[in-house]
Coordinates of C-alpha atoms and ligand atoms in Angstrom, one line a residue:
M1 CA 17.1 87.7 121.5
I2 CA 13.6 86.9 121.4
E3 CA 12.7 90.2 123.0
N4 CA 15.5 91.5 120.5
I5 CA 13.7 90.5 117.7
I6 CA 10.4 91.1 118.4
G7 CA 11.2 94.7 118.5
S8 CA 12.6 95.7 115.4
K9 CA 10.4 95.7 112.1
T10 CA 13.8 95.3 110.1
K11 CA 14.8 91.8 111.9
I12 CA 11.5 90.4 111.5
R13 CA 11.7 90.9 107.9
I14 CA 14.9 89.7 107.5
L15 CA 14.1 86.6 109.3
P16 CA 12.3 84.7 106.7
I17 CA 15.2 84.5 104.4
V18 CA 17.7 84.1 107.4
L19 CA 15.9 80.9 108.3
T20 CA 14.9 79.3 104.9
A21 CA 17.9 80.0 103.0
E22 CA 20.8 76.9 103.2
N23 CA 23.4 79.9 102.9
F24 CA 22.9 83.9 102.4
S25 CA 25.5 86.9 101.8
I26 CA 24.1 89.8 103.5
R27 CA 23.7 91.4 100.2
Q28 CA 21.4 89.2 99.1
V29 CA 19.5 89.3 102.5
S30 CA 19.5 93.0 101.6
I31 CA 18.1 92.5 97.8
D32 CA 15.6 89.8 98.7
S33 CA 14.0 92.1 101.8
G34 CA 14.1 94.9 101.1
V35 CA 15.9 96.2 104.0
A36 CA 18.9 98.6 103.3
Y37 CA 22.1 96.9 103.6
S38 CA 23.5 98.8 106.1
V39 CA 20.5 97.6 108.4
C40 CA 21.2 94.5 107.6
H41 CA 24.9 93.8 107.8
K42 CA 23.8 95.8 111.4
D43 CA 20.8 93.1 112.4
I44 CA 22.9 90.3 111.1
G45 CA 26.1 91.1 113.2
E46 CA 24.0 90.7 116.5
F47 CA 22.9 87.7 115.1
V48 CA 26.1 86.7 114.9
E49 CA 27.3 88.3 118.2
A50 CA 24.3 86.2 119.6
G51 CA 25.1 82.7 118.1
F52 CA 22.3 82.8 116.4
V53 CA 23.6 83.1 112.3
I54 CA 27.2 81.7 111.7
E55 CA 29.7 82.1 109.3
G56 CA 31.1 79.4 107.2
K57 CA 32.8 79.2 103.9
N58 CA 29.9 79.8 101.7
G59 CA 28.6 82.8 103.2
F60 CA 26.0 82.9 106.4
C61 CA 23.4 80.4 107.7
A62 CA 21.5 80.1 110.6
N63 CA 22.2 78.2 113.0
K64 CA 20.3 75.1 114.0
N65 CA 22.0 74.3 117.2
H66 CA 20.9 77.5 118.9
K67 CA 19.2 77.1 122.4
D68 CA 16.6 79.7 120.5
Y69 CA 16.3 78.1 116.8
K70 CA 13.0 76.6 117.5
K71 CA 11.5 79.1 119.8
I72 CA 12.3 81.7 116.7
I73 CA 10.8 79.6 113.6
N74 CA 7.6 78.4 115.6
L75 CA 7.5 82.5 116.4
F76 CA 7.2 83.3 112.9
D77 CA 5.8 80.0 111.8
L78 CA 8.4 79.8 109.1
N79 CA 9.0 76.4 109.1
E80 CA 7.1 75.5 106.3
E81 CA 8.1 71.8 106.0
K82 CA 5.8 71.5 108.7
K83 CA 2.9 71.7 107.1
G84 CA 4.8 70.2 103.8
L85 CA 6.8 70.8 101.1
S86 CA 8.9 74.0 101.2
S87 CA 8.6 76.4 98.1
K88 CA 11.6 75.3 96.9
K89 CA 10.6 72.1 96.9
K90 CA 7.7 72.0 95.4
K91 CA 9.0 73.9 92.8
E92 CA 11.5 71.4 92.1
L93 CA 8.7 68.7 92.4
K94 CA 7.1 70.7 89.3
K95 CA 10.5 70.1 87.2
L96 CA 10.4 66.1 88.5
M97 CA 6.3 65.4 87.5
G98 CA 7.0 67.8 84.4
V99 CA 9.6 65.4 83.1
L100 CA 8.0 62.0 84.6
L101 CA 4.3 62.9 83.3
E102 CA 6.1 63.5 79.7
Q103 CA 8.1 60.1 79.8
K104 CA 5.7 57.7 81.7
T105 CA 8.4 56.1 83.3
A106 CA 11.6 55.9 85.3
A107 CA 13.7 54.2 87.8
I108 CA 14.1 54.3 91.2
L109 CA 17.8 54.0 92.5
V110 CA 18.3 53.1 96.3
H111 CA 21.8 52.6 97.8
H112 CA 23.9 49.3 98.6
N113 CA 22.2 47.3 101.2
A114 CA 19.3 49.4 101.0
D115 CA 17.6 49.8 104.4
P116 CA 13.6 50.3 105.3
D117 CA 13.7 54.1 104.3
A118 CA 15.6 53.2 101.3
I119 CA 13.9 50.4 100.3
G120 CA 10.0 51.5 101.9
S121 CA 10.5 55.1 100.1
A122 CA 11.1 53.7 96.8
I123 CA 8.0 51.3 96.9
A124 CA 6.1 54.3 98.2
L125 CA 6.9 56.4 95.6
S126 CA 6.3 53.8 93.2
R127 CA 3.1 53.2 93.8
G128 CA 2.4 57.2 94.4
L129 CA 3.5 57.7 91.1
F130 CA 1.7 55.1 89.3
Q131 CA -1.9 56.5 90.8
S132 CA -0.2 59.4 88.6
G133 CA -0.5 57.1 85.3
I134 CA 4.3 56.7 85.5
K135 CA 5.1 53.2 86.0
T136 CA 8.9 53.0 87.6
D137 CA 10.9 50.4 88.1
I138 CA 12.8 49.7 91.7
L139 CA 17.0 49.0 91.2
A140 CA 18.6 48.0 94.3
P141 CA 22.0 47.7 92.2
A142 CA 24.3 46.5 95.3
G143 CA 21.4 44.3 97.5
I144 CA 19.1 44.9 100.5
S145 CA 19.3 44.6 103.9
R146 CA 17.9 41.7 105.6
Q147 CA 15.7 43.5 107.3
S148 CA 14.7 44.8 104.4
A149 CA 13.8 41.5 103.1
N150 CA 11.9 40.6 106.1
I151 CA 9.7 43.5 104.8
L152 CA 9.0 42.7 101.3
K153 CA 8.8 38.6 103.2
K154 CA 5.7 39.9 104.6
Y155 CA 4.6 42.2 101.3
P156 CA 6.4 41.2 98.5
Y157 CA 7.1 44.1 95.9
P158 CA 9.2 43.5 92.8
I159 CA 13.0 44.9 93.8
L160 CA 15.2 44.1 91.0
K161 CA 18.8 43.4 90.7
A162 CA 19.3 44.5 87.2
L163 CA 17.5 46.7 84.8
E164 CA 16.3 45.3 81.6
K165 CA 16.7 48.3 79.7
E166 CA 17.8 51.9 79.8
Y167 CA 15.8 55.0 80.9
S168 CA 15.4 58.3 80.7
T169 CA 15.0 59.4 84.0
Y170 CA 16.8 58.0 87.2
I171 CA 15.3 58.7 90.8
V172 CA 17.8 58.1 93.6
V173 CA 16.5 57.5 97.0
D174 CA 17.9 57.8 99.9
V175 CA 21.0 57.9 98.2
S176 CA 24.1 61.0 98.1
S177 CA 26.4 59.3 96.3
K178 CA 27.1 57.7 93.1
E179 CA 29.7 54.8 95.0
Q180 CA 26.8 53.9 96.8
L181 CA 25.1 52.6 93.6
G182 CA 27.9 49.8 93.9
D183 CA 28.9 49.2 90.0
F184 CA 25.5 50.7 88.3
K185 CA 26.5 53.5 86.1
I186 CA 24.0 56.3 85.6
P187 CA 23.6 55.9 81.9
V188 CA 25.4 59.4 80.1
G189 CA 22.3 61.8 78.7
A190 CA 20.3 60.6 81.7
K191 CA 18.0 62.6 83.6
L192 CA 19.2 62.7 87.1
A193 CA 16.4 63.6 89.9
V194 CA 17.5 62.9 93.7
I195 CA 14.9 62.7 96.8
D196 CA 16.8 62.2 100.3
H197 CA 18.0 63.4 103.4
H198 CA 21.6 62.7 103.8
E199 CA 24.6 65.2 103.1
K200 CA 25.1 66.7 100.2
G201 CA 26.7 63.9 97.7
N202 CA 28.1 63.9 94.3
L203 CA 25.3 62.8 92.8
E204 CA 23.4 66.4 93.1
E205 CA 25.7 67.7 91.0
N206 CA 24.5 66.1 88.1
A207 CA 20.8 66.4 88.9
F208 CA 17.7 68.2 87.5
A209 CA 15.5 67.9 90.4
V210 CA 16.5 68.0 94.2
L211 CA 14.2 67.5 96.8
K212 CA 16.8 67.4 99.9
D213 CA 15.6 68.1 103.9
M214 CA 18.9 67.1 105.4
A215 CA 16.9 67.8 108.7
A216 CA 14.7 65.0 107.9
H217 CA 15.1 61.9 110.2
A218 CA 14.0 59.5 107.3
T219 CA 13.6 59.9 103.4
A220 CA 10.2 58.4 103.5
T221 CA 8.9 61.4 105.5
I222 CA 9.8 63.8 102.6
V223 CA 8.4 61.1 100.2
W224 CA 5.3 61.4 102.3
K225 CA 4.8 65.4 101.7
I226 CA 5.8 64.5 97.8
L227 CA 2.6 62.0 97.7
D228 CA 0.9 64.6 99.8
E229 CA 1.8 67.1 97.5
L230 CA 0.4 64.7 94.6
D231 CA -3.2 64.1 96.2
T232 CA -2.4 60.5 95.9
K233 CA -4.6 58.5 98.0
I234 CA -2.5 56.4 100.7
T235 CA -3.5 52.8 100.4
K236 CA -2.8 49.9 103.4
E237 CA 0.3 49.5 100.9
I238 CA 1.8 53.2 100.8
S239 CA 1.2 53.3 104.6
F240 CA 2.8 50.0 105.2
F241 CA 5.8 51.1 103.5
L242 CA 6.1 54.8 104.6
L243 CA 5.7 53.1 108.3
C244 CA 8.4 50.3 108.1
A245 CA 10.5 53.6 107.1
I246 CA 10.2 56.1 108.9
V247 CA 10.1 53.6 112.3
A248 CA 13.4 52.4 111.4
D249 CA 14.9 55.5 110.4
T250 CA 13.9 56.9 113.9
A251 CA 15.5 54.3 115.8
F252 CA 12.3 53.4 116.9
F253 CA 10.5 56.3 117.6
R254 CA 14.0 56.9 119.9
I255 CA 15.0 60.0 117.4
A256 CA 11.1 60.4 116.1
D257 CA 9.9 63.9 116.7
K258 CA 6.7 65.9 116.5
K259 CA 6.5 65.9 112.7
D260 CA 7.5 62.7 112.1
I261 CA 4.9 61.4 115.2
E262 CA 2.4 63.9 113.2
I263 CA 3.0 61.7 110.0
I264 CA 2.7 58.7 111.3
T265 CA -0.4 59.3 113.5
K266 CA -1.9 59.8 109.5
L267 CA -0.3 56.4 108.3
L268 CA -1.8 55.0 110.9
E269 CA -5.1 55.2 109.7
H270 CA -4.4 52.0 107.6
T271 CA -1.9 50.3 108.9
E272 CA -1.4 48.3 112.3
L273 CA 1.9 49.5 114.6
Q274 CA 1.9 45.7 115.0
E275 CA 2.6 44.3 111.7
I276 CA 5.2 47.3 111.3
F277 CA 7.1 46.2 113.9
S278 CA 6.9 42.6 113.5
A279 CA 7.8 43.2 110.0
L280 CA 11.0 45.5 110.8
T281 CA 11.9 42.3 113.6
V282 CA 14.7 40.1 112.2
Q283 CA 16.9 37.5 113.8
E284 CA 19.9 37.6 113.8
D285 CA 22.0 35.3 111.8
I286 CA 24.5 33.3 112.5
S287 CA 27.8 34.3 110.2
S288 CA 26.8 37.9 111.3
R289 CA 27.2 37.1 114.9
I290 CA 30.2 35.3 114.3
A291 CA 31.9 38.0 111.9
K292 CA 30.7 40.5 115.1
I293 CA 32.9 37.8 118.0
K294 CA 36.0 37.8 114.9
S295 CA 35.9 41.7 114.9
F296 CA 35.3 42.1 118.9
K297 CA 38.6 39.8 118.6
R298 CA 40.7 42.5 116.5
I299 CA 39.3 45.6 118.9
D300 CA 42.4 48.0 119.0
S301 CA 40.9 50.7 121.7
Y302 CA 42.1 54.4 122.6
R303 CA 41.3 56.5 125.2
V304 CA 41.3 60.4 123.8
G305 CA 40.0 62.2 127.0
D306 CA 36.7 61.0 128.0
I307 CA 36.2 59.7 125.2
V308 CA 36.5 56.1 123.8
V309 CA 37.3 55.1 120.3
A310 CA 37.5 51.4 119.1
F311 CA 39.1 50.3 115.4
S312 CA 38.3 46.6 114.5
R313 CA 38.7 44.6 111.4
T314 CA 36.2 42.8 109.4
G315 CA 35.3 40.4 105.9
S316 CA 31.7 42.2 106.8
F317 CA 28.9 43.4 108.3
E318 CA 31.0 46.4 109.3
S319 CA 27.9 48.5 110.2
Q320 CA 26.6 46.0 112.3
I321 CA 29.4 45.5 114.2
A322 CA 30.8 49.2 114.2
L323 CA 26.6 49.3 116.2
A324 CA 27.4 46.7 118.1
L325 CA 30.2 48.5 119.9
V326 CA 28.7 52.0 120.3
R327 CA 25.5 50.3 121.6
S328 CA 28.5 47.9 124.6
A329 CA 31.5 50.4 125.5
A330 CA 32.4 52.4 122.6
D331 CA 31.7 56.2 122.1
I332 CA 32.7 56.2 118.5
A333 CA 33.6 53.3 116.9
I334 CA 35.6 52.4 113.2
V335 CA 35.2 49.4 111.4
M336 CA 36.9 48.4 108.6
N337 CA 36.6 46.3 105.9
T338 CA 39.1 45.3 103.5
K339 CA 39.1 43.3 100.0
N340 CA 41.2 43.0 97.5
N341 CA 41.2 46.8 95.9
D342 CA 38.3 48.0 97.7
I343 CA 38.5 49.6 101.8
R344 CA 34.5 50.0 103.1
I345 CA 34.7 51.5 106.0
S346 CA 31.7 52.2 108.8
A347 CA 31.7 54.5 111.6
R348 CA 29.2 54.7 114.6
M349 CA 29.1 57.6 117.8
R350 CA 26.6 57.5 120.7
H351 CA 24.2 59.6 120.0
D352 CA 25.0 62.1 123.0
L353 CA 28.0 63.5 121.2
K354 CA 26.2 64.7 118.1
N355 CA 27.2 68.1 119.4
K356 CA 30.8 67.7 119.5
T357 CA 31.6 66.1 116.7
D358 CA 30.2 64.8 113.3
L359 CA 31.5 61.6 112.2
V360 CA 31.3 62.6 108.4
E361 CA 33.7 65.4 108.9
I362 CA 35.6 62.7 110.8
L363 CA 36.2 60.4 107.9
K364 CA 36.9 62.9 105.5
T365 CA 40.3 63.6 107.1
A366 CA 41.3 59.9 105.7
E367 CA 39.4 60.4 102.1
S368 CA 42.3 61.3 100.2
L369 CA 44.0 58.4 101.5
I370 CA 41.0 55.5 100.4
G371 CA 41.0 57.2 97.4
G372 CA 36.8 56.9 97.2
S373 CA 34.4 59.3 99.0
V374 CA 32.5 59.7 102.3
G375 CA 29.1 60.1 102.4
G376 CA 26.1 59.7 105.7
H377 CA 24.8 61.6 108.5
K378 CA 27.3 62.6 111.7
L379 CA 26.5 60.4 114.2
A380 CA 26.6 56.9 111.1
A381 CA 29.1 57.6 108.1
S382 CA 30.7 55.7 106.0
A383 CA 33.9 55.6 103.3
N384 CA 34.3 53.9 100.6
G385 CA 37.5 53.6 98.7
K386 CA 40.1 51.8 95.8
N387 CA 43.5 51.4 98.4
P388 CA 43.0 48.9 101.0
K389 CA 46.7 49.0 102.1
C390 CA 46.3 52.5 103.8
V391 CA 44.0 50.9 106.7
L392 CA 46.9 52.3 109.4
D393 CA 46.9 55.8 108.1
V394 CA 43.4 56.3 107.9
K395 CA 43.7 55.1 111.9
N396 CA 45.8 57.4 112.6
R397 CA 44.5 60.3 110.4
I398 CA 41.5 59.5 112.3
L399 CA 43.0 59.9 116.0
Q400 CA 44.5 62.6 115.3
K401 CA 41.3 64.4 114.5
L402 CA 40.0 63.3 117.1
E403 CA 42.8 64.6 119.4
E404 CA 42.0 67.9 117.8
T405 CA 38.3 67.4 118.3
F406 CA 38.8 66.6 121.8
K407 CA 41.9 68.5 122.3
N408 CA 43.7 65.2 124.3
K409 CA 46.0 62.8 123.4
A410 CA 44.8 59.4 122.8
K411 CA 45.9 57.0 124.9
P412 CA 45.7 53.0 123.8
L413 CA 43.2 51.0 126.1
N414 CA 45.0 47.3 125.1
Ligands
MN1 MN1 17.3 57.4 105.0

């Protein structure tokens, strides 16, 4: 694959476009690279054959899971992200700063049960913008996690439950869909910006500026690049919150890569890692432990080929329960929480299944049943909806999808 590229002048010209575009058409590549259409057609055809480019609904895209992907990126030094924001994000940041510098004020919003990445990113961004003369309030309309509360105990910072006034600009951080903002509605006519690392959600549709990197392990790494671009002075406070965010979202370095470690190293000039670990360590409280025990009693489990799937129900703590199931014995855990007019589904999967299936796709099969929407990542997804009566149908849909994916019948284990 690599020899083939080095030997071809046209491939070298089209690769920067192939690797940086989210989706591309052969015609667009030809126009952007100045390489004749017929040659692009042939070269991209070869990439497709080698599995390096895949054809999807919206055109072609580079296959990030291809065994040579990283080598090729490094070979051509095409990964501009590693040095800071990509040129596309720089443009988006310019748009955002244009509005913010004019307004001098904005609100920053985070997702429900805001985790350390959401809270840490929001605070670091708020402090950074303050250095540019922009005052921001941070709103967690549907609460913060216990881990976040613990961080704020070590380093207090005001996180609002409600806003006293309407803002003309809202920046949503670490959130991709409206449903994850609880009951909060972004006022009609207000400007919206998105800074996030989740799969594409419905908030982007109305945003005037989008700084998104689905490959980023934490929103905080995007915020770090934004602050770097804005020449923000990294204070002890900013480093503390960004470190909490990155350490938590990389599962205490377990999924951290070289780029994360480089950012972490820079941030450690201001803060000790010990401090971050202690801020992120929370004793699990009795109510969540009881919810877990109760939910374990309701486990309904299946074997699909070599995959163990556990379903359960709970009145609270669904994501913690799903995580506990995956940490102990299940390959995939789906935990549903139903209230009067609400259904919340939390799904977790073992890391080693990452290249075999995608929980967002799996939950999407039940999206129409629950009357809501799905968000999250391949390995940790959630769905919120308005139809709690569909629990059984949801389970069957998910099992059906898993049977298709793993080409095996689901056999009940109980
Ligand atoms: Mn995050």
